[in-house]
Amino acid sequence: MAELDDVIAAVMNSPAITAKRSIGLVSEVLGASGWIDGPGDDGAAVDIGGSKVIACGEALWPPFVRADPFGAGVAAVLTNVNDVAAMGGLPLGIVDTIVADEATARTALEGMRYAARLYDVPIVGGHLTISDTPPSISAFAVGSADALLSTTHVRPGQDLVVAACTEGSMREDFPFFPSFDERGQDLAKDVRLLPEIARKGLAVAAKDISMAGLVGSLAMLLEWGTFGADIALEALPVPRGVPLAQWCTCFPCYGFLLTCEPGQTDSCVHAFTSRGLSAARVGGINGTGVIVLSAKGLSLPAFDLTTRQVTGLSRP
């Protein structure tokens, strides 16, 4: 019961989840839009001549850029690659924008170069301004998809799968779980599993586990349809030595939530485990609007989408 209580408390008090609410400003200004071709999903899917092009972007948290420009450069690539993959897309290129002093800009670009090589995706352009003002880094990605994984495909009755790399160690200064040394060049093929899974129909929806953590990212996955989910904490893939509450609210460098039709779940899980990644069916999707966590026969609500929004993005 203590462990379950710890997870619930960590989710309720997560500043990263709370910060997602500000995204609702986008709908206040631009109005409601479809979550596939406009704000809402991990990336926008743009139809060009019958093909789907995935476009997405990420701004790095300024205190993180100041404290660790190399890590921010890595994150600029990592977050975009994961977002494209979560849409069932193949990452094709990264564009970056940097405003910083020369030393910070150089170090950030070195981080981007490292990650671009690791994920086998080129940096194809961008913008650089050398300035003594507080540093700012943003990056954007383009990808292509033959079949989409989208939050708009989530339905009650689907299985919920968590796939992650559980090799690595948690950063002490930031809720981030890197696996760069442990997976190395394998990460490039790991992210390309998602478009393969989409093409084969093994999953219908996905979201990468990012700053909002596992439960917060799941709430974002379910928000479009105000769906709920039941999660058995004992089934979660968890790194050895990492407290469950910390794992459920951190940003793993490789972590994805997927929903599958029940007949495809085992094949979806096997696609990850056959590469040495951790994956498991951890629960199911329902129509309650409430995310419920269970452990050792006890269950508690962690997030109620009927009373609390995550992003506040509106739909038509």
Short mmCIF file of C-alpha atoms in Angstrom, two decimals:
data_model
loop_
_atom_site.label_atom_id
_atom_site.label_comp_id
_atom_site.label_asym_id
_atom_site.label_seq_id
_atom_site.Cartn_x
_atom_site.Cartn_y
_atom_site.Cartn_z
CA MET A 1 0.00 0.00 0.00
CA ALA A 2 2.87 2.39 0.77
CA GLU A 3 4.32 1.98 -2.71
CA LEU A 4 0.95 2.61 -4.33
CA ASP A 5 0.44 5.68 -2.15
CA ASP A 6 3.90 6.94 -3.14
CA VAL A 7 3.08 6.68 -6.85
CA ILE A 8 -0.27 8.44 -6.43
CA ALA A 9 1.34 11.24 -4.39
CA ALA A 10 4.13 11.67 -6.97
CA VAL A 11 1.59 11.96 -9.80
CA MET A 12 -0.62 14.39 -7.89
CA ASN A 13 2.35 16.62 -7.01
CA SER A 14 4.17 16.44 -10.35
CA PRO A 15 5.05 19.96 -11.57
CA ALA A 16 5.66 18.53 -15.05
CA ILE A 17 2.03 17.36 -15.30
CA THR A 18 0.76 20.67 -13.95
CA ALA A 19 2.85 22.55 -16.52
CA LYS A 20 1.08 20.74 -19.39
CA ARG A 21 -2.12 22.68 -18.59
CA SER A 22 -0.62 25.83 -20.11
CA ILE A 23 -0.82 24.16 -23.55
CA GLY A 24 -4.52 25.02 -23.50
CA LEU A 25 -3.49 28.55 -24.45
CA VAL A 26 -2.99 27.26 -28.00
CA SER A 27 -6.69 26.38 -28.32
CA GLU A 28 -7.72 29.64 -26.70
CA VAL A 29 -5.93 31.57 -29.45
CA LEU A 30 -6.14 29.26 -32.48
CA GLY A 31 -9.41 27.53 -31.69
CA ALA A 32 -10.31 23.85 -31.79
CA SER A 33 -8.62 21.61 -34.33
CA GLY A 34 -8.31 17.98 -35.29
CA TRP A 35 -5.64 16.30 -33.16
CA ILE A 36 -4.08 14.49 -36.11
CA ASP A 37 -3.61 17.45 -38.45
CA GLY A 38 -3.33 20.12 -35.76
CA PRO A 39 -2.29 20.60 -32.12
CA GLY A 40 -2.96 17.59 -29.92
CA ASP A 41 -0.98 14.55 -31.02
CA ASP A 42 2.79 14.10 -30.61
CA GLY A 43 3.16 15.47 -34.13
CA ALA A 44 0.98 16.77 -36.94
CA ALA A 45 0.30 14.41 -39.83
CA VAL A 46 0.16 16.39 -43.07
CA ASP A 47 -1.17 14.69 -46.18
CA ILE A 48 1.05 15.41 -49.18
CA GLY A 49 0.09 13.62 -52.35
CA GLY A 50 -1.34 10.66 -50.47
CA SER A 51 1.68 10.30 -48.19
CA LYS A 52 1.74 11.30 -44.53
CA VAL A 53 4.46 13.72 -43.47
CA ILE A 54 4.99 14.08 -39.70
CA ALA A 55 6.04 17.48 -38.37
CA CYS A 56 6.79 18.27 -34.73
CA GLY A 57 8.89 20.54 -32.54
CA GLU A 58 10.26 20.98 -29.03
CA ALA A 59 11.53 23.90 -26.96
CA LEU A 60 14.04 23.05 -24.23
CA TRP A 61 13.54 24.27 -20.67
CA PRO A 62 15.87 27.31 -20.27
CA PRO A 63 17.29 26.29 -16.84
CA PHE A 64 18.22 22.91 -18.36
CA VAL A 65 19.93 24.64 -21.31
CA ARG A 66 21.97 26.82 -18.94
CA ALA A 67 22.94 23.94 -16.64
CA ASP A 68 23.71 21.33 -19.30
CA PRO A 69 23.87 22.64 -22.88
CA PHE A 70 25.27 19.33 -24.17
CA GLY A 71 22.38 17.42 -22.58
CA ALA A 72 19.93 19.99 -23.95
CA GLY A 73 21.35 19.42 -27.42
CA VAL A 74 20.89 15.68 -27.03
CA ALA A 75 17.34 16.21 -25.77
CA ALA A 76 16.51 18.47 -28.71
CA VAL A 77 17.08 15.53 -31.05
CA LEU A 78 15.81 12.78 -28.76
CA THR A 79 12.42 14.38 -28.06
CA ASN A 80 11.70 14.99 -31.72
CA VAL A 81 12.78 11.52 -32.83
CA ASN A 82 10.54 9.98 -30.17
CA ASP A 83 7.59 12.19 -31.16
CA VAL A 84 7.89 11.19 -34.82
CA ALA A 85 8.16 7.51 -33.82
CA ALA A 86 5.11 7.78 -31.55
CA MET A 87 3.10 8.82 -34.61
CA GLY A 88 4.27 5.70 -36.45
CA GLY A 89 6.73 7.78 -38.42
CA LEU A 90 10.27 7.35 -39.66
CA PRO A 91 12.46 10.32 -38.61
CA LEU A 92 14.03 11.98 -41.66
CA GLY A 93 15.66 15.19 -40.45
CA ILE A 94 16.12 17.73 -37.65
CA VAL A 95 16.10 21.55 -37.86
CA ASP A 96 17.31 23.53 -34.83
CA THR A 97 17.24 27.12 -33.57
CA ILE A 98 19.81 28.34 -31.05
CA VAL A 99 20.19 31.70 -29.33
CA ALA A 100 23.13 31.62 -26.91
CA ASP A 101 26.67 32.75 -26.26
CA GLU A 102 29.27 31.03 -28.43
CA ALA A 103 30.46 28.52 -25.82
CA THR A 104 26.92 27.42 -24.97
CA ALA A 105 25.92 27.23 -28.64
CA ARG A 106 28.99 25.15 -29.49
CA THR A 107 28.35 22.70 -26.65
CA ALA A 108 24.65 22.41 -27.55
CA LEU A 109 25.52 21.70 -31.18
CA GLU A 110 27.97 19.02 -30.03
CA GLY A 111 25.11 17.41 -28.10
CA MET A 112 22.91 17.53 -31.18
CA ARG A 113 25.67 16.01 -33.30
CA TYR A 114 26.11 13.18 -30.79
CA ALA A 115 22.37 12.41 -30.71
CA ALA A 116 21.96 12.75 -34.49
CA ARG A 117 24.64 10.11 -35.00
CA LEU A 118 23.16 7.91 -32.27
CA TYR A 119 19.69 8.00 -33.82
CA ASP A 120 20.90 8.02 -37.43
CA VAL A 121 18.96 11.16 -38.33
CA PRO A 122 20.62 14.16 -40.02
CA ILE A 123 20.53 17.77 -38.87
CA VAL A 124 19.44 19.41 -42.11
CA GLY A 125 19.30 23.09 -41.17
CA GLY A 126 18.43 25.69 -38.59
CA HIS A 127 19.21 29.12 -37.18
CA LEU A 128 21.99 30.39 -34.92
CA THR A 129 22.21 33.73 -33.11
CA ILE A 130 25.23 34.38 -30.90
CA SER A 131 24.04 36.50 -27.99
CA ASP A 132 24.75 37.11 -24.32
CA THR A 133 21.03 36.90 -23.52
CA PRO A 134 19.73 33.81 -21.65
CA PRO A 135 20.18 30.75 -23.92
CA SER A 136 17.28 29.31 -25.87
CA ILE A 137 17.15 26.09 -27.87
CA SER A 138 14.33 24.67 -29.98
CA ALA A 139 14.35 21.88 -32.53
CA PHE A 140 11.94 20.49 -35.07
CA ALA A 141 11.65 17.22 -36.94
CA VAL A 142 10.13 15.94 -40.14
CA GLY A 143 9.27 12.32 -40.78
CA SER A 144 7.11 10.10 -42.96
CA ALA A 145 4.51 7.50 -42.07
CA ASP A 146 2.84 4.73 -44.03
CA ALA A 147 0.37 4.10 -41.20
CA LEU A 148 -0.44 6.42 -38.31
CA LEU A 149 -0.40 5.75 -34.60
CA SER A 150 -2.68 8.43 -33.15
CA THR A 151 -4.42 9.23 -29.89
CA THR A 152 -7.61 9.55 -31.94
CA HIS A 153 -7.49 5.78 -32.52
CA VAL A 154 -7.81 4.94 -28.82
CA ARG A 155 -11.00 3.04 -27.93
CA PRO A 156 -12.35 1.21 -24.86
CA GLY A 157 -11.52 -2.48 -24.91
CA GLN A 158 -7.99 -2.04 -26.23
CA ASP A 159 -4.99 -3.35 -24.31
CA LEU A 160 -2.39 -0.97 -22.90
CA VAL A 161 1.26 -1.84 -23.50
CA VAL A 162 4.30 -0.15 -21.97
CA ALA A 163 7.61 -0.55 -23.81
CA ALA A 164 10.85 0.89 -22.44
CA CYS A 165 14.57 0.51 -22.16
CA THR A 166 15.16 -0.28 -18.50
CA GLU A 167 18.94 -0.31 -18.83
CA GLY A 168 20.56 2.85 -17.53
CA SER A 169 20.59 5.05 -14.44
CA MET A 170 18.53 8.01 -13.28
CA ARG A 171 20.09 11.46 -13.40
CA GLU A 172 20.49 12.94 -9.94
CA ASP A 173 19.72 16.52 -10.98
CA PHE A 174 16.84 15.96 -13.36
CA PRO A 175 14.04 13.34 -13.67
CA PHE A 176 15.56 11.79 -16.79
CA PHE A 177 16.54 8.14 -17.31
CA PRO A 178 19.16 7.91 -20.11
CA SER A 179 20.15 4.66 -21.81
CA PHE A 180 22.63 6.08 -24.33
CA ASP A 181 25.67 4.17 -23.08
CA GLU A 182 23.73 0.95 -22.58
CA ARG A 183 21.85 0.86 -25.93
CA GLY A 184 24.22 2.92 -28.06
CA GLN A 185 23.57 2.61 -31.79
CA ASP A 186 20.72 0.16 -31.08
CA LEU A 187 18.55 3.16 -30.21
CA ALA A 188 18.34 4.07 -33.91
CA LYS A 189 16.68 0.75 -34.71
CA ASP A 190 14.68 0.82 -31.46
CA VAL A 191 12.79 3.98 -32.46
CA ARG A 192 12.22 2.57 -35.94
CA LEU A 193 10.24 -0.30 -34.40
CA LEU A 194 7.26 2.04 -34.05
CA PRO A 195 6.65 2.61 -37.79
CA GLU A 196 7.09 -1.13 -38.34
CA ILE A 197 4.50 -1.86 -35.64
CA ALA A 198 2.14 0.68 -37.22
CA ARG A 199 2.54 -0.83 -40.71
CA LYS A 200 1.79 -4.33 -39.39
CA GLY A 201 -1.24 -3.14 -37.43
CA LEU A 202 0.16 -4.41 -34.13
CA ALA A 203 -0.86 -1.17 -32.38
CA VAL A 204 -3.27 1.62 -33.24
CA ALA A 205 -2.13 4.45 -30.96
CA ALA A 206 1.05 5.48 -29.16
CA LYS A 207 2.59 8.25 -27.11
CA ASP A 208 6.15 8.62 -25.97
CA ILE A 209 6.66 8.87 -22.22
CA SER A 210 8.13 12.34 -21.78
CA MET A 211 8.38 15.03 -19.11
CA ALA A 212 4.88 14.31 -17.78
CA GLY A 213 6.04 10.82 -16.83
CA LEU A 214 4.27 7.54 -17.47
CA VAL A 215 0.95 8.42 -15.82
CA GLY A 216 0.88 12.01 -17.09
CA SER A 217 1.72 10.89 -20.63
CA LEU A 218 -1.02 8.26 -20.40
CA ALA A 219 -3.49 10.96 -19.37
CA MET A 220 -2.45 12.91 -22.49
CA LEU A 221 -2.98 9.78 -24.62
CA LEU A 222 -6.50 9.37 -23.22
CA GLU A 223 -7.50 13.03 -23.07
CA TRP A 224 -8.87 13.29 -26.62
CA GLY A 225 -11.71 10.86 -25.88
CA THR A 226 -11.85 11.26 -22.07
CA PHE A 227 -11.03 7.59 -21.75
CA GLY A 228 -9.84 5.78 -18.64
CA ALA A 229 -7.39 2.96 -18.00
CA ASP A 230 -6.57 0.34 -15.40
CA ILE A 231 -2.85 -0.28 -14.75
CA ALA A 232 -1.37 -3.13 -12.73
CA LEU A 233 1.84 -1.69 -11.27
CA GLU A 234 3.33 -5.17 -10.83
CA ALA A 235 3.22 -5.62 -14.62
CA LEU A 236 5.18 -2.45 -15.38
CA PRO A 237 8.71 -2.83 -16.77
CA VAL A 238 10.82 -1.03 -14.13
CA PRO A 239 14.61 -0.55 -13.97
CA ARG A 240 16.34 -2.35 -11.14
CA GLY A 241 16.94 -0.08 -8.16
CA VAL A 242 14.65 2.75 -9.29
CA PRO A 243 11.71 3.51 -6.96
CA LEU A 244 8.38 2.97 -8.68
CA ALA A 245 7.14 6.49 -7.88
CA GLN A 246 10.26 7.97 -9.48
CA TRP A 247 9.94 5.75 -12.55
CA CYS A 248 6.28 6.68 -13.05
CA THR A 249 7.07 10.41 -13.08
CA CYS A 250 10.37 10.49 -14.98
CA PHE A 251 11.30 10.97 -18.63
CA PRO A 252 12.98 7.79 -19.96
CA CYS A 253 15.04 8.25 -23.10
CA TYR A 254 13.14 5.31 -24.59
CA GLY A 255 9.63 4.73 -23.31
CA PHE A 256 6.32 4.39 -25.15
CA LEU A 257 2.68 3.75 -24.33
CA LEU A 258 0.76 1.83 -26.99
CA THR A 259 -2.81 0.65 -27.34
CA CYS A 260 -3.51 -2.58 -29.19
CA GLU A 261 -6.50 -4.60 -30.24
CA PRO A 262 -6.39 -7.67 -27.94
CA GLY A 263 -5.55 -10.07 -30.76
CA GLN A 264 -2.38 -8.11 -31.61
CA THR A 265 -1.03 -7.44 -28.10
CA ASP A 266 1.31 -10.43 -27.81
CA SER A 267 2.86 -9.67 -31.21
CA CYS A 268 3.32 -6.02 -30.26
CA VAL A 269 5.06 -6.95 -27.00
CA HIS A 270 7.26 -9.46 -28.82
CA ALA A 271 8.39 -6.82 -31.32
CA PHE A 272 10.09 -5.00 -28.42
CA THR A 273 11.29 -7.92 -26.32
CA SER A 274 12.88 -9.59 -29.35
CA ARG A 275 15.24 -6.60 -29.50
CA GLY A 276 16.15 -6.88 -25.82
CA LEU A 277 13.80 -4.10 -24.73
CA SER A 278 11.30 -4.41 -21.88
CA ALA A 279 7.60 -4.51 -22.76
CA ALA A 280 4.39 -5.84 -21.24
CA ARG A 281 0.64 -5.56 -21.27
CA VAL A 282 -0.03 -3.54 -18.14
CA GLY A 283 -3.78 -3.01 -18.34
CA GLY A 284 -6.62 -1.91 -20.56
CA ILE A 285 -8.54 1.09 -21.85
CA ASN A 286 -12.09 1.82 -20.68
CA GLY A 287 -14.67 4.58 -20.96
CA THR A 288 -14.62 5.82 -17.36
CA GLY A 289 -12.25 8.75 -17.85
CA VAL A 290 -10.29 7.67 -14.77
CA ILE A 291 -6.77 6.22 -14.64
CA VAL A 292 -6.70 3.65 -11.83
CA LEU A 293 -3.49 2.12 -10.49
CA SER A 294 -3.51 -1.20 -8.67
CA ALA A 295 -0.97 -3.13 -6.62
CA LYS A 296 -1.28 -6.16 -4.35
CA GLY A 297 -5.06 -6.24 -4.61
CA LEU A 298 -5.54 -2.54 -3.87
CA SER A 299 -6.65 0.10 -6.37
CA LEU A 300 -6.58 3.91 -6.29
CA PRO A 301 -7.48 6.60 -8.84
CA ALA A 302 -4.43 8.52 -10.10
CA PHE A 303 -6.01 10.90 -12.62
CA ASP A 304 -9.63 11.77 -13.34
CA LEU A 305 -10.02 13.25 -16.82
CA THR A 306 -13.71 13.96 -16.21
CA THR A 307 -12.79 16.63 -13.66
CA ARG A 308 -9.19 17.57 -14.54
CA GLN A 309 -7.71 18.28 -17.95
CA VAL A 310 -4.07 17.68 -18.83
CA THR A 311 -3.39 20.03 -21.76
CA GLY A 312 -6.81 21.63 -22.09
CA LEU A 313 -6.58 21.45 -25.88
CA SER A 314 -10.06 21.54 -27.37
CA ARG A 315 -11.41 19.40 -30.18
CA PRO A 316 -14.07 20.20 -32.80
#
